[in-house]
XYZ file of C-alpha atoms in Angstrom:
626
model
C -16.373 59.333 -33.766
C -14.263 56.099 -32.643
C -16.322 55.980 -29.887
C -20.221 56.121 -31.287
C -18.156 53.058 -33.584
C -18.190 50.967 -30.727
C -22.164 51.581 -29.487
C -25.352 49.153 -30.666
C -27.215 49.882 -32.797
C -29.999 50.986 -30.304
C -27.753 53.557 -28.440
C -26.906 55.323 -31.944
C -30.684 55.276 -33.518
C -31.657 57.615 -29.927
C -28.329 59.696 -30.711
C -29.780 60.045 -33.755
C -33.119 61.225 -32.249
C -32.171 62.635 -29.768
C -29.689 65.264 -30.859
C -31.539 66.679 -32.747
C -34.451 66.742 -30.821
C -32.297 68.364 -27.711
C -30.876 70.817 -30.352
C -34.064 71.996 -31.399
C -34.974 72.621 -27.714
C -32.582 74.616 -26.382
C -32.632 77.133 -30.205
C -36.800 77.134 -29.151
C -36.736 77.162 -25.484
C -34.207 79.860 -25.922
C -36.625 81.797 -28.637
C -40.402 81.866 -26.924
C -38.169 82.530 -23.384
C -36.734 85.845 -24.347
C -40.612 86.652 -26.921
C -42.443 85.726 -23.779
C -40.134 87.794 -21.950
C -40.220 90.670 -23.877
C -44.324 90.645 -24.406
C -44.427 90.347 -20.373
C -41.935 93.489 -20.149
C -44.300 95.157 -22.811
C -46.825 94.185 -20.642
C -45.924 95.681 -17.860
C -44.833 98.936 -19.931
C -48.065 99.298 -21.107
C -50.524 98.497 -17.841
C -48.740 100.749 -16.175
C -48.777 103.255 -18.811
C -52.233 103.087 -18.869
C -52.698 103.139 -15.434
C -50.276 106.499 -15.470
C -52.343 107.906 -18.140
C -56.125 107.246 -16.455
C -55.583 108.236 -13.263
C -53.579 112.000 -15.422
C -56.722 112.336 -17.191
C -58.730 112.449 -13.794
C -56.549 114.170 -11.312
C -56.437 117.939 -12.832
C -59.193 119.046 -10.764
C -57.523 117.784 -8.417
C -54.617 119.277 -8.590
C -56.320 122.676 -9.886
C -59.018 122.235 -6.279
C -55.805 120.844 -4.008
C -58.346 118.178 -3.239
C -56.722 115.401 -3.415
C -59.014 112.625 -1.085
C -61.014 112.762 -4.844
C -58.348 110.671 -6.344
C -58.183 108.055 -3.575
C -60.351 105.900 -4.412
C -59.043 105.518 -7.449
C -55.966 105.352 -6.260
C -56.036 102.137 -4.194
C -57.788 100.246 -6.608
C -54.472 101.531 -9.519
C -52.439 99.795 -6.154
C -54.313 97.003 -5.427
C -53.186 95.857 -9.354
C -50.151 92.877 -9.443
C -47.138 94.390 -8.482
C -47.364 98.083 -8.498
C -46.320 99.774 -5.073
C -46.636 103.212 -4.967
C -48.477 105.725 -6.594
C -47.314 109.968 -6.594
C -48.888 112.707 -7.995
C -45.898 115.862 -8.106
C -46.000 119.222 -9.567
C -44.162 121.393 -12.693
C -41.694 121.849 -10.302
C -41.188 117.772 -9.350
C -42.489 118.796 -5.501
C -44.844 116.083 -3.706
C -48.392 117.093 -3.792
C -49.585 112.894 -2.939
C -48.536 109.520 -2.592
C -49.466 106.388 -1.631
C -47.541 102.993 -1.705
C -47.781 99.341 0.085
C -45.559 99.291 2.694
C -43.947 95.563 1.844
C -43.361 97.053 -0.792
C -40.396 99.082 0.189
C -37.039 99.185 -0.355
C -37.498 97.057 -3.694
C -36.397 98.198 -7.235
C -38.966 99.861 -8.870
C -39.666 101.151 -12.246
C -41.449 103.744 -13.303
C -44.322 104.773 -15.640
C -44.945 108.390 -15.899
C -48.017 110.633 -17.226
C -48.161 114.334 -17.885
C -51.415 116.302 -15.725
C -53.070 118.834 -18.558
C -55.822 120.940 -18.336
C -57.235 122.153 -21.551
C -58.829 124.741 -22.232
C -61.751 126.683 -23.341
C -62.259 127.397 -27.163
C -62.623 130.747 -27.146
C -61.972 133.357 -29.401
C -62.114 137.535 -29.880
C -65.443 137.663 -30.990
C -66.413 136.251 -27.285
C -63.846 139.376 -26.111
C -64.642 142.828 -25.120
C -60.758 143.222 -24.803
C -57.857 142.995 -27.787
C -55.222 140.691 -26.080
C -53.877 137.816 -27.813
C -56.050 134.488 -26.964
C -54.124 131.374 -26.114
C -55.891 127.835 -26.867
C -53.435 125.270 -26.347
C -53.269 122.908 -23.097
C -51.342 124.014 -20.213
C -49.156 121.056 -18.020
C -50.325 121.318 -14.325
C -48.727 117.947 -12.650
C -46.654 114.401 -13.172
C -48.571 111.214 -12.266
C -45.756 108.595 -11.829
C -47.282 104.818 -11.182
C -44.088 101.904 -9.374
C -44.285 99.050 -10.257
C -41.474 96.144 -8.226
C -39.202 94.232 -10.717
C -39.107 91.251 -8.489
C -43.014 91.285 -10.353
C -41.272 91.129 -13.378
C -39.240 88.765 -12.208
C -41.570 86.136 -11.024
C -42.990 86.344 -14.652
C -40.131 85.723 -16.271
C -39.348 82.637 -13.639
C -42.628 81.284 -14.814
C -41.887 81.562 -18.364
C -38.463 79.704 -18.162
C -39.952 76.403 -15.955
C -42.916 75.769 -17.964
C -41.276 76.087 -21.390
C -38.963 74.130 -19.898
C -40.987 71.571 -18.165
C -43.046 71.168 -21.932
C -39.530 70.828 -23.836
C -38.882 67.981 -21.539
C -42.370 66.224 -21.750
C -41.120 66.126 -25.865
C -38.066 64.732 -25.423
C -40.109 62.288 -23.238
C -41.681 62.052 -26.266
C -39.344 61.569 -29.046
C -37.032 59.312 -26.973
C -40.253 57.235 -26.426
C -40.562 57.106 -30.339
C -36.786 56.495 -30.736
C -37.013 53.291 -28.671
C -39.313 52.197 -30.774
C -37.950 52.570 -33.996
C -34.601 51.305 -31.991
C -36.294 48.031 -31.011
C -37.805 48.154 -34.539
C -34.893 48.089 -36.308
C -32.826 46.227 -33.453
C -35.093 42.899 -32.750
C -34.415 42.103 -36.679
C -31.048 42.424 -36.364
C -30.837 40.359 -33.621
C -32.390 37.889 -35.110
C -30.484 38.671 -38.677
C -26.786 38.117 -36.899
C -28.805 35.289 -34.885
C -28.977 33.317 -38.629
C -25.468 34.593 -39.704
C -24.129 33.205 -36.791
C -25.594 29.619 -36.990
C -24.692 29.501 -40.909
C -21.228 30.267 -39.661
C -21.053 27.075 -37.412
C -22.215 24.979 -40.436
C -26.364 25.063 -38.643
C -27.955 25.568 -42.318
C -31.410 24.799 -40.971
C -31.205 27.742 -39.831
C -33.967 30.646 -40.926
C -35.185 33.740 -39.247
C -38.770 34.987 -39.289
C -39.153 38.619 -39.798
C -42.333 39.653 -40.449
C -41.778 42.992 -42.811
C -41.605 44.876 -45.426
C -38.729 46.935 -46.846
C -35.454 46.760 -46.845
C -34.990 44.657 -43.537
C -37.385 41.472 -45.172
C -36.100 41.284 -48.258
C -32.540 41.059 -46.630
C -33.775 38.231 -44.419
C -35.933 36.562 -47.535
C -32.311 36.002 -48.537
C -31.052 35.088 -46.383
C -33.121 32.115 -45.951
C -32.119 31.924 -49.466
C -28.533 31.078 -49.339
C -29.100 28.798 -46.038
C -32.300 27.083 -48.048
C -29.051 26.523 -50.644
C -26.487 26.048 -48.222
C -28.374 23.401 -46.507
C -28.932 21.672 -50.047
C -25.033 22.186 -51.197
C -24.162 20.544 -47.587
C -26.547 17.516 -48.309
C -24.888 17.256 -51.629
C -21.561 17.599 -50.305
C -21.944 15.174 -47.544
C -23.506 12.639 -50.708
C -20.225 13.053 -52.545
C -18.453 12.702 -49.521
C -19.764 9.251 -48.811
C -19.535 8.633 -52.443
C -16.013 9.503 -52.167
C -14.807 8.122 -48.973
C -16.882 4.750 -50.157
C -14.919 5.328 -53.466
C -11.581 6.067 -51.680
C -11.964 2.450 -49.663
C -12.487 0.799 -53.140
C -9.265 2.291 -54.545
C -8.143 1.666 -51.145
C -8.889 -2.122 -51.828
C -8.027 -2.158 -55.051
C -3.992 -1.125 -54.311
C -4.095 -2.485 -51.986
C -4.682 -5.897 -53.657
C -2.767 -4.296 -56.903
C 0.429 -4.094 -54.458
C -0.346 -8.140 -52.609
C -0.417 -9.332 -56.576
C 2.873 -6.991 -57.731
C 4.386 -8.623 -54.214
C 3.231 -12.391 -54.636
C 3.851 -12.383 -58.602
C 7.510 -10.456 -58.224
C 8.116 -13.125 -56.148
C 6.875 -15.922 -58.161
C 8.426 -14.217 -61.020
C 11.811 -13.753 -59.374
C 12.650 -17.601 -57.752
C 12.366 -19.306 -61.192
C 13.982 -16.127 -62.739
C 16.373 -17.109 -59.562
C 17.232 -20.801 -61.342
C 16.721 -19.485 -64.782
C 19.811 -16.897 -64.238
C 21.858 -19.222 -61.832
C 21.254 -22.362 -63.958
C 22.486 -20.568 -66.836
C 25.382 -19.080 -64.651
C 26.813 -22.834 -64.483
C 26.235 -23.560 -67.247
C 28.360 -20.728 -68.791
C 31.242 -21.998 -66.514
C 31.199 -25.527 -68.095
C 33.131 -26.662 -71.608
C 30.924 -25.198 -74.220
C 30.855 -24.995 -78.304
C 30.905 -21.512 -79.942
C 27.359 -21.661 -81.442
C 26.510 -23.641 -76.966
C 28.241 -19.748 -74.970
C 26.105 -17.652 -78.153
C 22.746 -19.217 -76.916
C 23.390 -19.390 -73.142
C 24.743 -15.420 -73.519
C 21.131 -14.603 -75.510
C 19.726 -16.659 -72.695
C 21.249 -14.528 -69.502
C 20.762 -11.171 -72.010
C 17.330 -11.760 -71.799
C 17.048 -12.631 -68.111
C 18.134 -10.064 -66.866
C 16.061 -7.679 -69.076
C 12.752 -10.216 -67.431
C 14.637 -8.883 -63.585
C 15.156 -5.129 -65.025
C 11.039 -5.117 -66.102
C 9.787 -6.704 -63.496
C 12.264 -4.124 -61.318
C 11.068 -1.391 -63.277
C 7.448 -2.640 -62.630
C 7.748 -3.338 -59.125
C 10.031 0.391 -57.561
C 6.395 2.377 -60.331
C 4.108 1.058 -58.320
C 6.214 1.791 -54.777
C 6.209 5.724 -56.406
C 3.029 5.933 -57.792
C 1.948 5.124 -53.791
C 4.253 6.941 -51.954
C 6.140 4.018 -50.554
C 9.457 3.971 -51.998
C 12.032 5.278 -49.194
C 15.752 5.523 -49.148
C 18.476 4.099 -47.703
C 21.193 6.594 -47.302
C 24.521 4.267 -46.553
C 27.983 5.985 -46.090
C 29.618 4.629 -50.343
C 32.605 5.922 -52.335
C 31.008 7.762 -55.718
C 34.395 6.742 -58.040
C 34.493 2.829 -57.151
C 30.175 2.856 -57.603
C 31.147 4.301 -60.866
C 33.746 1.840 -61.755
C 31.832 -0.587 -60.761
C 28.845 0.255 -62.767
C 31.508 1.022 -66.341
C 32.468 -1.680 -66.213
C 28.925 -4.232 -65.580
C 28.193 -1.815 -69.118
C 31.715 -3.011 -70.786
C 30.814 -5.984 -72.599
C 26.903 -4.975 -73.856
C 28.898 -1.753 -75.223
C 31.391 -4.350 -76.777
C 29.048 -6.484 -77.965
C 27.535 -3.491 -80.435
C 31.328 -1.984 -81.061
C 30.601 1.371 -78.703
C 33.218 2.991 -76.920
C 32.190 2.884 -73.436
C 33.796 5.840 -71.234
C 34.042 6.923 -67.865
C 35.722 10.878 -66.915
C 35.819 11.573 -62.922
C 37.067 15.321 -62.151
C 37.145 16.565 -58.398
C 37.717 14.286 -55.449
C 37.370 11.900 -56.155
C 38.590 9.637 -53.675
C 35.320 11.547 -51.225
C 33.332 9.364 -48.566
C 30.023 10.634 -49.359
C 26.663 9.146 -47.786
C 23.585 8.183 -50.138
C 21.225 5.530 -51.978
C 24.012 3.945 -53.445
C 21.435 1.152 -54.786
C 18.929 4.235 -56.179
C 21.759 5.991 -57.809
C 23.693 2.541 -59.383
C 19.418 2.308 -60.174
C 19.191 5.918 -61.817
C 22.946 5.706 -63.795
C 22.037 1.708 -64.880
C 18.339 2.745 -66.634
C 20.053 6.331 -68.688
C 23.444 3.194 -69.544
C 20.657 1.345 -70.901
C 19.580 3.760 -72.773
C 22.569 5.232 -73.893
C 23.354 1.763 -75.443
C 20.206 1.181 -76.814
C 19.839 3.890 -79.029
C 22.759 4.380 -80.407
C 23.989 2.253 -82.901
C 27.896 3.465 -83.482
C 29.779 5.835 -81.610
C 30.586 6.516 -78.371
C 28.787 6.516 -74.654
C 30.188 7.924 -71.239
C 29.621 8.984 -68.085
C 30.912 12.359 -66.883
C 31.403 12.653 -62.995
C 32.576 16.179 -60.748
C 32.447 16.208 -57.214
C 33.695 19.141 -54.980
C 33.349 20.194 -51.446
C 30.010 22.314 -51.076
C 30.588 23.042 -47.431
C 31.893 21.875 -44.315
C 29.123 19.010 -44.319
C 28.029 18.688 -47.811
C 29.528 17.432 -51.238
C 28.006 18.574 -54.804
C 28.367 15.081 -56.670
C 26.993 16.052 -60.900
C 26.868 12.562 -63.744
C 25.782 12.691 -66.881
C 25.535 10.125 -69.432
C 26.394 10.538 -72.928
C 26.197 9.337 -75.756
C 25.820 10.065 -79.784
C 22.929 7.946 -80.487
C 19.779 9.148 -82.647
C 19.099 11.753 -80.268
C 15.410 12.924 -79.359
C 13.135 15.230 -81.205
C 12.463 18.739 -79.515
C 8.575 17.694 -80.139
C 9.383 14.646 -77.670
C 11.864 16.356 -75.019
C 8.711 17.914 -73.088
C 7.162 14.294 -72.304
C 10.472 12.362 -72.227
C 10.260 11.534 -68.078
C 6.098 10.774 -68.944
C 5.447 7.090 -67.457
C 4.588 4.789 -71.040
C 6.446 7.020 -73.124
C 8.882 6.340 -75.853
C 10.706 8.274 -78.348
C 9.498 5.818 -81.392
C 6.059 4.864 -80.678
C 5.279 3.311 -84.015
C 4.090 -0.299 -84.779
C 7.019 -0.990 -86.547
C 9.529 0.852 -83.907
C 12.838 -0.455 -83.498
C 13.320 -0.431 -80.317
C 11.683 -2.345 -77.194
C 10.963 -1.601 -73.487
C 7.552 -0.809 -71.388
C 8.435 2.998 -71.473
C 9.919 2.799 -67.732
C 13.053 3.912 -67.311
C 13.164 7.694 -67.843
C 10.434 7.481 -65.156
C 12.254 5.971 -63.222
C 15.307 7.765 -63.183
C 13.095 11.039 -62.835
C 11.520 10.217 -59.756
C 14.568 8.774 -57.762
C 15.935 11.985 -59.032
C 13.729 14.031 -57.726
C 13.500 11.724 -54.111
C 17.049 13.126 -53.858
C 16.055 16.526 -54.348
C 17.704 16.334 -57.403
C 16.622 16.933 -60.820
C 16.840 14.791 -64.253
C 17.763 17.109 -66.983
C 18.176 16.396 -70.748
C 20.117 17.813 -73.773
C 19.699 16.475 -77.269
C 19.345 16.411 -80.967
C 18.608 14.380 -83.132
C 21.061 12.814 -85.088
C 23.613 13.709 -83.090
C 23.003 12.481 -79.473
C 21.783 13.017 -76.310
C 23.072 13.771 -72.560
C 21.126 13.154 -69.436
C 22.579 15.014 -66.066
C 21.777 15.669 -62.514
C 23.128 17.011 -59.206
C 22.958 15.844 -56.040
C 23.968 17.353 -52.236
C 24.840 15.049 -50.397
C 26.209 14.338 -46.955
C 30.401 13.951 -46.839
C 31.717 11.084 -44.908
C 34.826 9.856 -43.177
C 36.514 7.807 -45.314
C 36.017 4.396 -44.582
C 35.736 0.858 -45.958
C 32.904 -0.610 -47.179
C 30.841 -2.299 -45.149
C 28.571 -4.801 -45.296
C 24.833 -4.463 -43.997
C 26.220 -5.176 -40.237
C 29.565 -5.757 -39.595
C 30.896 -9.415 -38.209
C 34.143 -10.659 -37.745
C 35.872 -12.957 -39.748
C 34.991 -16.463 -38.799
C 38.636 -17.935 -38.797
C 37.755 -20.259 -41.433
C 39.344 -20.268 -44.292
C 38.166 -18.557 -47.399
C 35.422 -20.995 -48.866
C 35.758 -23.585 -47.193
C 33.015 -23.767 -44.712
C 29.955 -25.740 -43.533
C 26.461 -23.380 -45.373
C 22.753 -24.460 -44.599
C 20.688 -24.011 -47.630
C 17.179 -23.587 -46.750
C 15.319 -22.956 -49.763
C 11.353 -25.249 -50.502
C 12.135 -24.193 -54.206
C 13.678 -27.166 -55.753
C 15.119 -25.605 -58.418
C 16.455 -22.649 -56.088
C 18.037 -24.624 -53.712
C 20.232 -26.716 -56.526
C 21.570 -23.660 -58.235
C 22.485 -22.302 -54.553
C 24.269 -25.838 -53.124
C 26.272 -25.797 -57.021
C 27.504 -22.030 -56.886
C 28.368 -22.800 -53.271
C 29.736 -26.233 -54.374
C 31.994 -24.618 -56.775
C 33.187 -21.908 -54.376
C 34.524 -24.965 -51.974
C 32.164 -24.791 -49.343
C 30.428 -27.273 -47.671
C 26.330 -27.417 -48.478
C 23.550 -28.865 -46.430
C 20.180 -28.272 -47.251
C 16.677 -27.885 -45.715
C 12.938 -27.706 -47.265
C 11.734 -25.457 -44.580
C 12.905 -23.476 -40.870
C 11.785 -26.492 -38.614
C 14.101 -28.769 -40.910
C 16.977 -25.418 -40.617
C 16.301 -25.075 -37.363
C 17.272 -29.833 -36.582
C 20.208 -29.740 -39.207
C 20.997 -25.584 -37.260
C 22.013 -27.388 -33.420
C 23.801 -30.056 -34.732
C 26.484 -27.373 -34.831
C 29.314 -27.545 -37.280
C 26.898 -24.582 -39.605
C 28.878 -21.837 -39.835
C 26.964 -19.794 -42.655
C 22.888 -20.007 -43.417
C 21.429 -19.283 -46.022
C 17.470 -19.179 -45.070
C 14.569 -18.585 -47.566
C 11.355 -15.480 -46.035
C 8.636 -17.708 -47.491
C 8.420 -21.485 -46.825
C 5.754 -23.603 -45.599
C 4.972 -25.303 -42.532
C 7.517 -22.829 -40.575
C 9.107 -19.912 -42.839
C 12.780 -18.120 -42.503
C 11.375 -15.188 -40.319
C 10.144 -18.006 -36.908
C 12.874 -19.796 -37.705
C 15.434 -17.714 -37.054
C 13.780 -15.874 -34.219
C 13.458 -19.097 -32.421
C 16.796 -19.630 -32.955
C 18.407 -16.654 -31.893
C 16.137 -17.191 -28.939
C 18.027 -20.183 -27.888
C 21.133 -19.684 -29.557
C 24.250 -19.139 -26.802
C 27.387 -19.219 -28.257
C 29.355 -17.402 -31.230
C 26.364 -16.063 -33.060
C 25.551 -17.635 -36.566
C 25.150 -15.594 -39.501
C 21.783 -16.073 -41.106
C 21.763 -14.786 -44.538
C 17.777 -14.409 -45.964
C 17.431 -15.578 -49.885
C 14.188 -13.636 -50.691
C 12.886 -12.756 -53.369
C 11.283 -9.474 -51.855
C 13.386 -6.413 -52.332
C 11.842 -4.097 -50.744
C 13.093 -1.779 -47.703
C 10.083 -3.365 -45.475
C 11.540 -6.872 -46.141
C 14.399 -6.339 -45.682
C 13.784 -4.726 -42.043
C 11.325 -7.259 -41.090
C 14.570 -10.123 -41.970
C 16.867 -6.997 -39.964
C 14.117 -7.277 -37.142
C 13.779 -11.263 -37.655
C 17.478 -11.633 -36.212
C 18.888 -11.914 -39.979
C 22.093 -10.175 -40.444
C 21.979 -9.592 -44.291
C 19.298 -10.463 -47.356
C 20.503 -11.570 -50.917
C 18.257 -10.774 -53.335
C 17.016 -13.318 -55.888
C 17.502 -13.852 -58.321
C 21.250 -13.364 -57.571
C 24.970 -13.946 -59.704
C 27.356 -15.887 -58.501
C 29.667 -12.493 -57.795
C 26.904 -11.318 -55.517
C 27.343 -14.508 -53.557
C 30.621 -15.037 -53.263
C 31.262 -11.592 -52.209
C 28.879 -12.530 -49.715
C 30.948 -15.117 -47.971
C 34.382 -12.974 -48.368
C 32.489 -10.171 -45.853
C 31.361 -13.312 -43.721
C 33.720 -16.400 -43.637
């Protein structure tokens, strides 16, 4: 059966037609031959018995008279019959009275058929005789006639019967095979056409059709396959149409997304540029003698400026996450230092609301790890900002535990908790969705765009962590996440690209500020002068190259986007002609993206300071490079 499964439909049909016919042929042939042979043998026996009986009936007188010659014509007639070999007349003692045979049949096997030679008695009664003796009217036996018939004749007849039967059976088999071939062809041809249609449909040739002029199951199958092909062709046409529409729509969406990204980048630059002037001016103003009221006004303006800067950052970061363009930048950092600076940065804001803020460190706190410190800081900043915002009294804090995960990795677990208003259980399921507000009423007390927790959650997922929350209304809230980060060997804090000290006295250096915005340029000049630096300024890259070529410049703060010649081109041209020691060039840019940082480094800049920046950041930069 396993072999038959590999055969084609034609051979299966032939086998189904021929095997029963062959079995029937063999059985019928055997029966027919058997019957014919039996008939031949019976016919020979009957013929031999008849010839012997006829000869015996006419041989009584010849036996009584001894004149056997009178039987010769009749015996010759018998010998002339097919297969008759000999004729013998025997007496009662089995002695041969007469024998005649065909000489060419001597020595062959004979079938002998006999008949008794009898003398019929006369019908007499006692009145016909004078004697009183018993009268015997029974016939008397005179001898025996024996006819010998050769077995070769019957064997020849048997051979003829078998041969004719086989020829007839073979003829029938040929006829049946022809019928089987015709049936197989009539089935195979439409099936091959159907198989061809199925193969064409498999190869997405939906215009293919099959033409079968048959009724019954094959015709119905072909009809429904043609219907299926027509439906597939129609579906394919619709799919192509929909795909083209989707491609067109996607192209429009990509263009809209690109336009949105370009718009956000432009707006970021346009917003950060005045924010830098406002923030820097407020910082400088805060360093002058002010009345208590004026100082409070400056602090309020500074807080509002920081809120606006954070909002701009949130919108840009969320846009990058939506488009999948936000890339992590792992670098060595000390978690303890990060957490301490972060806590100190929020301490003033917490104390303003009379909240206790604490930092609890556990485990291997001096372990250096490799991760995106800026994004980890961003997550914790969002959580601390929410904790301060939604806590009217009580405490907020950070708990952190650092422990080795294995020889190469460490676990960094952070929790930010507060004793604020808490979060309702219904809101917990949606708390990390964009633009979600705990209080969404028109009279809500707490501001914000609802992006902070969404950004924190997505950033944690980028770092293969899960930001979790536990909260109880009127009791407090706790956010936590756990990072698995590579362990780094202990090292000192490194800037973007380390450079040797220029052997100048701290902050007593000549710094060139290159910026096309007068307000930003004036703020940077004032901050540098307050730090003890000598300051020169330029409106564009071409002016900067002229001042740099004059020499005596220790550090350049270069804006990236300027008219006439931008910061990238100016840096590349300077590096191409620089011969002596490398002049540090730090980018001043309102575009704080990773792509822009890469572009700055590729152009030959040594670092980047994003706008708006604080005076403390500028002083840290001077400490690193001067």
